Coordinates of C-alpha atoms and ligand atoms in Angstrom, one line a residue:
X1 CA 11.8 1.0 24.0
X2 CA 8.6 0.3 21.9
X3 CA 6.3 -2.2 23.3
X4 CA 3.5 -4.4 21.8
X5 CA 0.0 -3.8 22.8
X6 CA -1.4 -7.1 23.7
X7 CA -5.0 -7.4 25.8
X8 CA -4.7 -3.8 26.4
X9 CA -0.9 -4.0 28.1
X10 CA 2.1 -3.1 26.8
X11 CA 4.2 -6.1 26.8
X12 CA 8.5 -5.7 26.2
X13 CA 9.5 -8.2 23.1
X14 CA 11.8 -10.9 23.0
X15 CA 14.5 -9.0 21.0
X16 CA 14.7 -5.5 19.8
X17 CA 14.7 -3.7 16.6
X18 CA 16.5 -0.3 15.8
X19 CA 15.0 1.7 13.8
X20 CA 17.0 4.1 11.4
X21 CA 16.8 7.1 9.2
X22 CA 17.5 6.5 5.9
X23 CA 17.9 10.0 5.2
X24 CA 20.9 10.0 7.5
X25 CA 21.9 6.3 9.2
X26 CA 23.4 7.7 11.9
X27 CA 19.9 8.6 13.1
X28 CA 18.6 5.8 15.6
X29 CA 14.6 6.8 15.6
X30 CA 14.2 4.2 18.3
X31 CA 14.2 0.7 19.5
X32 CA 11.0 -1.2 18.9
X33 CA 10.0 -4.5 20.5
X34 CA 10.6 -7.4 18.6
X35 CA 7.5 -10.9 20.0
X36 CA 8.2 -14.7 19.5
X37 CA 5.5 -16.6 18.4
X38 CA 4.3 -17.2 22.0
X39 CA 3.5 -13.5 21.8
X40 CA 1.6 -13.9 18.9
X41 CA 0.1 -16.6 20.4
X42 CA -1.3 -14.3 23.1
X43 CA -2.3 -11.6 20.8
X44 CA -4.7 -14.3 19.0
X45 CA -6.1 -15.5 22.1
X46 CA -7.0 -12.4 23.4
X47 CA -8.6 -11.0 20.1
X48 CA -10.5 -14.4 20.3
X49 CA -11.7 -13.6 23.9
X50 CA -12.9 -9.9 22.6
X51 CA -14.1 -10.8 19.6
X52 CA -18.2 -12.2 20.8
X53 CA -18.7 -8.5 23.0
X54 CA -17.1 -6.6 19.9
X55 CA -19.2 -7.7 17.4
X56 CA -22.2 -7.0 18.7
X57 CA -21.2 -3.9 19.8
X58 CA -23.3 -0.7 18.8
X59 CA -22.6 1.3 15.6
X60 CA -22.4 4.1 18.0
X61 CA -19.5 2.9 19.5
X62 CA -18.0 1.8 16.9
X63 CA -18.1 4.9 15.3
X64 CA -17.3 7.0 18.4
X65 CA -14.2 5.3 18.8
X66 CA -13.1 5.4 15.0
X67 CA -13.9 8.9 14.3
X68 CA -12.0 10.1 17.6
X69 CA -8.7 8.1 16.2
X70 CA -9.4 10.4 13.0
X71 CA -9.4 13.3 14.6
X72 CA -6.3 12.9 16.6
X73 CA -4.6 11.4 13.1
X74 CA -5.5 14.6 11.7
X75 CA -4.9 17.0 14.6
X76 CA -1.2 15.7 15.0
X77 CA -0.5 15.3 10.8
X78 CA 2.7 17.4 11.2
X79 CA 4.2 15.4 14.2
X80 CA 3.3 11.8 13.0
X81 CA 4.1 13.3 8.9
X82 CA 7.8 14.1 10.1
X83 CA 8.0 10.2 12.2
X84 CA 6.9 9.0 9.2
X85 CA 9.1 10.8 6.7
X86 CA 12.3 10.1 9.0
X87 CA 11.4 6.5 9.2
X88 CA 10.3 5.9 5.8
X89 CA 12.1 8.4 3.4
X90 CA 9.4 9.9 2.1
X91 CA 9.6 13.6 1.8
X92 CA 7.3 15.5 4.7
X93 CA 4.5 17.2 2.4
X94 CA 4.0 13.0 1.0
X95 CA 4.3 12.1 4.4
X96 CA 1.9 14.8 6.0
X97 CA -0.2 13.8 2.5
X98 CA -0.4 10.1 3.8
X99 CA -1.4 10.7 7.8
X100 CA -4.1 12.8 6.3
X101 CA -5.4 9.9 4.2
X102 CA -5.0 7.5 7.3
X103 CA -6.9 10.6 9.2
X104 CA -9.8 10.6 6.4
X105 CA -10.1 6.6 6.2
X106 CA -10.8 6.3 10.0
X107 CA -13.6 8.9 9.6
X108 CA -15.1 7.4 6.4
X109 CA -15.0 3.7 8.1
X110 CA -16.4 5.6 11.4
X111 CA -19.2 6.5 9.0
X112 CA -19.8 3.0 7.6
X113 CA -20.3 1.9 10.9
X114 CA -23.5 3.5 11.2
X115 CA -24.5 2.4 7.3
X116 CA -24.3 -1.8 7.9
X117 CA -27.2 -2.0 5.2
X118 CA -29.0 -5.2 4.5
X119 CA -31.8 -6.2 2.4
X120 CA -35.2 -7.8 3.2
X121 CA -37.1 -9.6 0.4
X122 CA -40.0 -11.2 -0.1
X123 CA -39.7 -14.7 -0.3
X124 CA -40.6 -16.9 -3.2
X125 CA -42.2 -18.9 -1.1
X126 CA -45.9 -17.6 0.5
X127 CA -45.7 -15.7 4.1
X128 CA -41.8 -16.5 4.3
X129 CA -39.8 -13.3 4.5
X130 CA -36.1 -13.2 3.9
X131 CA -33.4 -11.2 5.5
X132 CA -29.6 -10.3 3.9
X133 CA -27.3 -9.2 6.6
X134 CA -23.8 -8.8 6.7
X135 CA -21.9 -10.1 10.2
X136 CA -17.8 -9.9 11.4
X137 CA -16.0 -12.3 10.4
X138 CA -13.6 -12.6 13.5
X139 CA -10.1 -12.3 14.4
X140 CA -8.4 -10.8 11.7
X141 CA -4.7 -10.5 11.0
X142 CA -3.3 -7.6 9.3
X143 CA -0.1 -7.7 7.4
X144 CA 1.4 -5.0 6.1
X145 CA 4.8 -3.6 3.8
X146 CA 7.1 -0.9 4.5
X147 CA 6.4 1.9 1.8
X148 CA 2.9 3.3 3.7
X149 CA 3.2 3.1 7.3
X150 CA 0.5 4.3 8.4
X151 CA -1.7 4.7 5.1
X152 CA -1.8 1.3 4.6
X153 CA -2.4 -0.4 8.0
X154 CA -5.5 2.4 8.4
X155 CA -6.8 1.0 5.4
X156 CA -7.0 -2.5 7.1
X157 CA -7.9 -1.6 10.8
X158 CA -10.2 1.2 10.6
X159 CA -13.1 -1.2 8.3
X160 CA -11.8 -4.0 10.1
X161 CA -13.2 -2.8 13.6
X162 CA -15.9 -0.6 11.9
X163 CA -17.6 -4.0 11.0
X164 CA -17.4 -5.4 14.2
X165 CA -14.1 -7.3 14.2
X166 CA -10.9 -8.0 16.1
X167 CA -7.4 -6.9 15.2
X168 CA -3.7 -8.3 15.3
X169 CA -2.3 -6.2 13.2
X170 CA 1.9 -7.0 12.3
X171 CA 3.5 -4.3 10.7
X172 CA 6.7 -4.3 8.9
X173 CA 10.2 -4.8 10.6
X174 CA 11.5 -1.7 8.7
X175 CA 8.6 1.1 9.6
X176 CA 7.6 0.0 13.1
X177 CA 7.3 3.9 13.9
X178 CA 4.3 5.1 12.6
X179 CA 2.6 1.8 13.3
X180 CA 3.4 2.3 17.3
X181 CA 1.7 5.8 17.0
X182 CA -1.0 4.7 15.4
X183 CA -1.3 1.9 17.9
X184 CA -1.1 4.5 20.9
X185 CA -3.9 6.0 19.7
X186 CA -6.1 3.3 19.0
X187 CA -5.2 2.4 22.4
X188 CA -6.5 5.7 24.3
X189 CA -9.7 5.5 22.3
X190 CA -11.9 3.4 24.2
X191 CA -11.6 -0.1 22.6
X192 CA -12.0 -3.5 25.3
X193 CA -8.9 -5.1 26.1
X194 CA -8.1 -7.3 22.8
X195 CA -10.1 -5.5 20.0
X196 CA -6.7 -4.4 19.0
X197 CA -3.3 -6.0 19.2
X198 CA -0.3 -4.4 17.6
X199 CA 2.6 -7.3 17.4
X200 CA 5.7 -6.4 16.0
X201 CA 8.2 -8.6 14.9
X202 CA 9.6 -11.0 11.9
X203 CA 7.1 -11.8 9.2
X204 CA 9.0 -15.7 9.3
X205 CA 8.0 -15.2 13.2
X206 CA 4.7 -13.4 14.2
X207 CA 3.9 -13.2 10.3
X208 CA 3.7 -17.0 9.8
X209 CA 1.6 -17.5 13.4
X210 CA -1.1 -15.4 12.3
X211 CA -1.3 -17.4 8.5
X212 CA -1.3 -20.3 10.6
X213 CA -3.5 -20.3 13.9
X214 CA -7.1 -21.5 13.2
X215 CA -8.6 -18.7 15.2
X216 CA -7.5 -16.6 12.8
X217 CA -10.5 -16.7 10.4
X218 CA -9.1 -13.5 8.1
X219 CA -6.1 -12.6 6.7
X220 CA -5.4 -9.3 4.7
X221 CA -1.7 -8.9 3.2
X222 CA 0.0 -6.3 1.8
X223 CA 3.6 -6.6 0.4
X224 CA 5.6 -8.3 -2.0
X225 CA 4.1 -11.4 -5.2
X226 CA 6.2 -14.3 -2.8
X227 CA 5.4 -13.1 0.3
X228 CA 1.8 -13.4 -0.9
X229 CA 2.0 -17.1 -2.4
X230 CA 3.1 -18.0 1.4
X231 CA 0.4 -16.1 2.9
X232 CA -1.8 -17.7 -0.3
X233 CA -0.6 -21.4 0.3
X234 CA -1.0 -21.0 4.2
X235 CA -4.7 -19.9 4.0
X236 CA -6.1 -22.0 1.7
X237 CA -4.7 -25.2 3.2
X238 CA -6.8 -24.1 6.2
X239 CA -9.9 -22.7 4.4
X240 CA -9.2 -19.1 6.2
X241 CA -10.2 -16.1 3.8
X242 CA -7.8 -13.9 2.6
X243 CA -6.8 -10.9 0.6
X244 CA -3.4 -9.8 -1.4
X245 CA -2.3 -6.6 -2.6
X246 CA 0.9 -7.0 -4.3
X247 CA 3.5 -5.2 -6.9
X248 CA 2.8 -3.8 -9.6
X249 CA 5.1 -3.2 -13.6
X250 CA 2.6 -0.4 -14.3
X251 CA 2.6 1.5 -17.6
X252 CA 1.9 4.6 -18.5
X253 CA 1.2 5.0 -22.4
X254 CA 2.0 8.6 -23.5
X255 CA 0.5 9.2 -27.4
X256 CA 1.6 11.5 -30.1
X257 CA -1.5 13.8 -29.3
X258 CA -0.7 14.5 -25.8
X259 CA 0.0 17.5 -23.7
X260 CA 3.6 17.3 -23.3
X261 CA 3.3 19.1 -20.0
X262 CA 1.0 16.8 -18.6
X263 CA 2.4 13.8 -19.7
X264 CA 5.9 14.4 -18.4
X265 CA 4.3 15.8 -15.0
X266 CA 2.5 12.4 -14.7
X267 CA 5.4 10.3 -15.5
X268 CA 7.9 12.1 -13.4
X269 CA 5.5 12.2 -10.1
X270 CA 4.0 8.3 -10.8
X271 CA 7.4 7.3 -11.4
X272 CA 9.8 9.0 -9.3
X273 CA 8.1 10.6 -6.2
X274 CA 8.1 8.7 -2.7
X275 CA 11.3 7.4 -4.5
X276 CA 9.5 5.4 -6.8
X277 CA 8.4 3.3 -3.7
X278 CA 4.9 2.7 -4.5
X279 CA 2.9 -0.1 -5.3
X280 CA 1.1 2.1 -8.3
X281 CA 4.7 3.8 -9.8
X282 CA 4.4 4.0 -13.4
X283 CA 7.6 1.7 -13.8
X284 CA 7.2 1.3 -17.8
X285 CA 6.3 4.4 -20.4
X286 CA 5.3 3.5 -23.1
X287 CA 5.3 5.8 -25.5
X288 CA 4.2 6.3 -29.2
X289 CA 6.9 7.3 -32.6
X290 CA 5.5 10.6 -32.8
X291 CA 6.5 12.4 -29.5
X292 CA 9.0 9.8 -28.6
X293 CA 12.3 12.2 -28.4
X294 CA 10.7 15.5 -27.7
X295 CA 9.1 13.3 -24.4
X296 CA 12.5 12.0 -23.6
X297 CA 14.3 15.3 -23.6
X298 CA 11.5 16.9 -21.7
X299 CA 12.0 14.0 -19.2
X300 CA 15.5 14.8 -18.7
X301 CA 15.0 18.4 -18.5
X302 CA 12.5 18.0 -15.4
X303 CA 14.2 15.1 -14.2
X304 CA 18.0 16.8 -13.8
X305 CA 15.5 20.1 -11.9
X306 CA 14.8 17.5 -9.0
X307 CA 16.3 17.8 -5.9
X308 CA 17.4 14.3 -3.8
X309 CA 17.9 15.1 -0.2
X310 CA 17.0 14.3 3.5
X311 CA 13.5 14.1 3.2
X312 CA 12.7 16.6 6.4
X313 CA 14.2 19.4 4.3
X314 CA 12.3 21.7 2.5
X315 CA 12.6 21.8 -1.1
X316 CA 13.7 18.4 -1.2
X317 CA 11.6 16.4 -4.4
X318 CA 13.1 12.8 -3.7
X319 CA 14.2 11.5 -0.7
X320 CA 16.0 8.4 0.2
X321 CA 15.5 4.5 -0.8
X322 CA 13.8 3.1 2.2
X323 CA 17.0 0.9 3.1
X324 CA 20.6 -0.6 2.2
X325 CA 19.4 -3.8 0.3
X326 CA 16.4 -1.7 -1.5
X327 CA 19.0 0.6 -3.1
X328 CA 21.0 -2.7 -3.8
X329 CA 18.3 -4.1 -5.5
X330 CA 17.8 -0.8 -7.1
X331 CA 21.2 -0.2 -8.8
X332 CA 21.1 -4.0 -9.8
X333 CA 18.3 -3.9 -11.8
X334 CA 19.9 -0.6 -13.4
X335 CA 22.8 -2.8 -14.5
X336 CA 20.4 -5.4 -15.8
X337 CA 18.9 -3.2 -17.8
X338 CA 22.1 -1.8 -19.5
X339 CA 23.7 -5.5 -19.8
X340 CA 20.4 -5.9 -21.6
X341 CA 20.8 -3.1 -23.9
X342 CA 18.7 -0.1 -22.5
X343 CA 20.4 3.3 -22.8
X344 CA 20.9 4.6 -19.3
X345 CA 19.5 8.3 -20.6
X346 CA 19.5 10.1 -17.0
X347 CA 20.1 9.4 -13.3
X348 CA 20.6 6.2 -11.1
X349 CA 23.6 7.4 -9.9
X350 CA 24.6 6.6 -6.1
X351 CA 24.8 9.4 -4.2
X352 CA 26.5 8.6 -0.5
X353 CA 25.8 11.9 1.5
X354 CA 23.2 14.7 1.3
X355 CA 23.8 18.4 0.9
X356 CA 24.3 18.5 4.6
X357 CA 26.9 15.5 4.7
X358 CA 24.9 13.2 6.1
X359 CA 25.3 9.3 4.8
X360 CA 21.8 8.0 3.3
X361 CA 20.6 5.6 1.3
X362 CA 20.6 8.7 -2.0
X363 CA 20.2 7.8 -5.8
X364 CA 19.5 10.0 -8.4
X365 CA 16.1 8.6 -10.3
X366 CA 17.0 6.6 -13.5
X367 CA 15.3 6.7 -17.3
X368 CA 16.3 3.7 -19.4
X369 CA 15.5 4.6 -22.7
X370 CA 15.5 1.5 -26.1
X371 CA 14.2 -1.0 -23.9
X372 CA 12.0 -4.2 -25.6
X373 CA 8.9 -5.7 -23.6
X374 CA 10.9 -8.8 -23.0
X375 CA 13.8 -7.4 -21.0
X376 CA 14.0 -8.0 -17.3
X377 CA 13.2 -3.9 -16.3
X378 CA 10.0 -4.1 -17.4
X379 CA 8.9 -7.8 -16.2
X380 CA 10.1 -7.6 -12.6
X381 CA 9.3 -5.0 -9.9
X382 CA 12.1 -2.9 -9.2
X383 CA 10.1 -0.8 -6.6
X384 CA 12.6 1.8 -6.7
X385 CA 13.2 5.2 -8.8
X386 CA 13.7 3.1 -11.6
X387 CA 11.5 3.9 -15.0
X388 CA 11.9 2.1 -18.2
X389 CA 11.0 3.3 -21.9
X390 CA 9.1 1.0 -24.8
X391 CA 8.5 3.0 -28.0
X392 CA 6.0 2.0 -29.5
X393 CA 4.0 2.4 -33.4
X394 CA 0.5 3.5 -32.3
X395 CA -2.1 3.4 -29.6
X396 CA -3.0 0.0 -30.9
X397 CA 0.5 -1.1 -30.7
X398 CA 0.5 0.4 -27.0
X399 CA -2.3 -0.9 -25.6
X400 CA -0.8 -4.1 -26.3
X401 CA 2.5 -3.4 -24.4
X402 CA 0.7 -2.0 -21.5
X403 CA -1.3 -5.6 -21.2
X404 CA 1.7 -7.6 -21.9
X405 CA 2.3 -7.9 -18.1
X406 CA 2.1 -10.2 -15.4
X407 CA 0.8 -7.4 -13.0
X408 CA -2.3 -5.5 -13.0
X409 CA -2.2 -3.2 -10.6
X410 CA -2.6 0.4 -11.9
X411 CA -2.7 1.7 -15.8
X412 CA -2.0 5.1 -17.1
X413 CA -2.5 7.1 -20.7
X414 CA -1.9 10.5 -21.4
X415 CA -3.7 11.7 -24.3
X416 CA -6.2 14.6 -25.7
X417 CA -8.0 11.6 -28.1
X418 CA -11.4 10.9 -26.5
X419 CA -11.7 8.3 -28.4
X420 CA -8.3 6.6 -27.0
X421 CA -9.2 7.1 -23.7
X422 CA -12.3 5.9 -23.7
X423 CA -11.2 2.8 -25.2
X424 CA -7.8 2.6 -22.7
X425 CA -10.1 2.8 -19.8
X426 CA -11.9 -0.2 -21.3
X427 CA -9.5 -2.8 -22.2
X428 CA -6.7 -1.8 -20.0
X429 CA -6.4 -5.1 -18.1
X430 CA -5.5 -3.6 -14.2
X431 CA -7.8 -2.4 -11.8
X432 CA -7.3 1.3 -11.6
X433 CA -7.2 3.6 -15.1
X434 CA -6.3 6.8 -15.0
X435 CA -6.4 9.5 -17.6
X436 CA -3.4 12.7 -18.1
X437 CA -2.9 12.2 -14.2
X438 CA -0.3 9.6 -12.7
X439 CA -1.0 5.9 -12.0
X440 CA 0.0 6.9 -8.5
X441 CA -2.2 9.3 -6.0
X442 CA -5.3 7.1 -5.5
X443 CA -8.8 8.8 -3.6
X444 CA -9.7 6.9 -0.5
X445 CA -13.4 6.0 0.0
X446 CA -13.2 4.5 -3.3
X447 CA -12.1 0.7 -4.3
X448 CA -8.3 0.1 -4.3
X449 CA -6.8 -2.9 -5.8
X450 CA -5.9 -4.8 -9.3
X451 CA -5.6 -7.7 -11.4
X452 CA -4.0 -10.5 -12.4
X453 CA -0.8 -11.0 -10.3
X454 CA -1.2 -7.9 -8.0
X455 CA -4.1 -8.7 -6.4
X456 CA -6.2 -11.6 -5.3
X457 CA -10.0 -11.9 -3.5
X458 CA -12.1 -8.8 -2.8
X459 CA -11.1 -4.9 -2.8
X460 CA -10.2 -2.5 -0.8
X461 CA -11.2 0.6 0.9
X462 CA -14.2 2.1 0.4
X463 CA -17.8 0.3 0.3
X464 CA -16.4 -2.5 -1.4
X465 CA -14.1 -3.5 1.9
X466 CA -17.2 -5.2 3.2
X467 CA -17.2 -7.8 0.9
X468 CA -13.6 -9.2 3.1
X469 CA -14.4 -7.6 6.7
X470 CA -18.1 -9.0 6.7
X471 CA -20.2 -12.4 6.0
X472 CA -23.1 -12.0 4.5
X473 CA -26.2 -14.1 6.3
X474 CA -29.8 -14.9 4.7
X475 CA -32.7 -15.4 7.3
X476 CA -35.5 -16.7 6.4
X477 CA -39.0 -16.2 8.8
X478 CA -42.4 -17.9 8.6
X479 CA -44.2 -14.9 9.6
Ligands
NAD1 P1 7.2 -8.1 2.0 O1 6.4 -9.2 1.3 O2 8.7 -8.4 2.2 O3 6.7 -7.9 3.4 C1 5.3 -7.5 3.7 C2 4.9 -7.9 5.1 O4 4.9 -9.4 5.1 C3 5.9 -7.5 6.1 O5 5.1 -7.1 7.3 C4 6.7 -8.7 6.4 O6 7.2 -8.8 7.7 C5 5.6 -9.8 6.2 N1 6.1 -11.2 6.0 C6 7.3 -11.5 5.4 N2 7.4 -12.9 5.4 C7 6.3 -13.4 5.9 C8 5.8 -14.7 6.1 N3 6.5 -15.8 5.8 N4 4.6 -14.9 6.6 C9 3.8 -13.8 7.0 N5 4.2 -12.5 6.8 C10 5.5 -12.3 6.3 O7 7.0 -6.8 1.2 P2 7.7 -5.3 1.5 O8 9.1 -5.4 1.0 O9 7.5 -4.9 2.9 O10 6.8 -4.4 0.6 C11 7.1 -4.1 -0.7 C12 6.1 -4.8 -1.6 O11 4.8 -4.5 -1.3 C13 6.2 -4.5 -3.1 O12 6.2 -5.6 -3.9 C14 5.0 -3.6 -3.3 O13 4.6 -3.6 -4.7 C15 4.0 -4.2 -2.4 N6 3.0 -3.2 -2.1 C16 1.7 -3.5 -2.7 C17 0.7 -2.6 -2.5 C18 -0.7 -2.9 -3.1 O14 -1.7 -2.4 -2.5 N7 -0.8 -3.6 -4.1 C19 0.9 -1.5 -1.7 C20 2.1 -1.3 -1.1 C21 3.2 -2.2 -1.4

């Protein structure tokens, strides 16, 4: 069994969770330990306890200790790629892809360590100097979703303790596997008893204790819009700072004057790869009279080529949904889109075993072509292999279906008009742009996050993660 790391021991749970393969369910991974909220409890008090040595820690340490748990992400990418794939569904070369990037993001936070920065001005007042610093902010809690496992809680741990802070960190129920091997590691690297605290358990549970507990001055989510208004409601009512990353109904415009190669590439690997499980899936295409049908049939064409199978097996394109009630939710919203009126033009067909027999959690990706901005596919997140088509009269036209959204996550055009990208990158309303690539595939030591109701309070990763692990603090000094 799979303990939690609380004040440096590893403490059993109060219940147990299995987790299972969705590439074949008869796979039991392992059996992970499940806290109360008394365990919480404990986790807060001792990252509470650690947190006055921590934070005055030297940047040497700091970085010491980060860019070791870097080099051991990297150094075992293969091993921890396939834990994650099995547990996840992602196939392994996305898998390996992501322990790289959780590898990278603990050496670029390793680095910030040793860049805290600061200003010091003159004052406008005569012999008064003034200092701008920025300090921890504390205990931190760090919640995170399913679809990155390990990607996403480096994200939050590694500047977390770079700037001096202390960690409980809850991952989610479904992917407790890669977050136990990252937490082995952080706990062989040289951290004090209660820097780090890995709870697992039941967001109602060990979730709600950290939104909470008034020791916990910082909260950073990631996960799903209602999820988020809890963890929203919670914080404010207690003046605690906190950060959202939510879904996203991101579009990709494709225009008459694109390449058609690289517009279907893009739309096929934002929409359907990881199994369209990713916060920046291009979930609507919207795309222009002109090179409507000839898109369409290219779509099909590269979408019948991909190959949906146990995502350890080579070859494979798309693995499985993450779980049985995400392919429910899936192959609902497929329906609601036909009772609507979209064409069901390829896919989203339930597949129950893989090439090897094996039962999974298998559907073919789905295009649903005639849809109207109004319909249900392309207001809600699916968050599944699910992509929806609005044809639409010109760029102008498109622009304003890409904006017509309640998310604001990530924004895609493919085009070969300077001009229209120029002016897409402007005045699309979400936080990241892209250009003839995918919405999805982001760097990492640059800002990650969106607008609108995706995202709330400060950025992440890169530079711009200071502004939610740090307070800033001006001194002033009468020479
Ligand atoms: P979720 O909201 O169900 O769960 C996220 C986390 O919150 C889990 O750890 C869960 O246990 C916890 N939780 C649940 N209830 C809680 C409560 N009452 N109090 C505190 N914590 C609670 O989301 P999910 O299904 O795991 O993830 C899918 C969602 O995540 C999608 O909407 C997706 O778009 C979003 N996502 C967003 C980003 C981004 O950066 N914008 C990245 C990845 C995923």
């Amino acid at each position: 069994m799979y303990k939690n790391l609380i004040n440096g021991e590893w403490l059993e749970g109060h219940s147990v969770s299995r987790n299972i393969n969705p590439s074949d369910t008869r796979d039991l991974i392992g059996e992970y330990a499940q806290a109360d909220a008394a365990q919480a409890d404990l986790a807060i008090t001792a990252a509470t306890a650690a947190f006055p040595a921590w934070s005055l820690s030297t940047p040497q340490q700091r970085f010491d200790i980060l860019d070791a748990v870097g080099t051991e992400i990297l150094a075992r990418r293969a091993e921890l790629g396939d834990l994650l794939a099995r547990e996840e569904g992602k196939t392994l070369p996305e898998a390996i892809g992501e322990v790289v990037r959780a590898g990278n993001i603990f050496k670029f936070f390793a680095g910030e360590a040793l860049r805290p920065g600061g200003e010091s001005l003159p004052s406008v007042r005569p012999g008064v100097g003034v200092e701008v610093t920025r300090e921890a902010i504390g205990v931190v809690g760090l919640i995170t979703p399913w679809n990155f496992p390990i990607a996403i809680p480096a994200w939050k741990i590694a500047p977390a303790l770079a700037w001096g802070n202390t960690v409980v960190f809850k991952p989610a129920d479904l992917v407790p596997g890669s977050a136990w091997a990252l937490a082995e590691i952080l706990s062989r690297a040289g951290l004090p008893a209660g820097v780090f605290n890995l709870v697992m358990g039941r967001g109602s549970v060990v979730g709600e204790r950290l939104l909470h507990d008034p020791r916990v001055a910082a909260v950073s989510f990631t996960g799903s819009v209602a999820t988020g208004q809890k963890v929203a409601a919670a914080c404010v009512s207690r003046m605690a700072k906190f950060q959202l990353e939510m879904g996203g109904k991101n579009p990709m415009i494709v225009l008459d004057d694109a390449d058609l190669g690289v517009a279907v590439n893009a739309a096929v690997n934002s929409g359907f790869f990881s199994t369209g499980q990713r916060c920046t899936a291009s979930s609507r295409l919207i795309v222009t009279d002109g090179i409507h049908d000839r898109f369409i049939a290219a779509m099909v064409e590269k979408m019948k080529a991909l190959k949906i199978d146990d995502a350890r097996k080579a070859g494979t394109d798309i693995g499985p949904v993450v779980d049985a009630s995400q392919l429910g939710q899936d192959v609902d919203y497929i329906g609601i889109a036909k009772a609507e009126g979209g064409t069901l033009a390829q896919g989203g067909e339930r597949i129950e075993t893989n090439a090897d027999g094996a039962p999974g959690f298998y559907l073919t990706p789905a295009l649903i072509t005639g849809t109207t901005p109004e319909m249900r596919i392309n207001r809600e997140e699916v968050f599944g292999p699910v992509v929806s088509v609005i044809r639409a009269r010109d760029y102008e036209h498109a622009l304003a279906l890409a904006n017509d959204t309640p998310f604001g996550l990530a924004a895609g055009i493919a085009t070969t008009s300077l001009k229209h990208a120029t002016h897409f990158k402007r005045h699309s309303q979400a936080g990241m742009v892209m250009v003839n690539l995918p919405t999805a595939g982001v760097d990492y030591h640059v800002p990650f996050g969106g607008r609108k109701g995706s995202s709330y309070g400060p950025r992440e990763q890169g530079r711009h993660a200071a502004e939610f692990y740090t307070t800033v603090k001006t001194a002033y000094t009468q020479a």
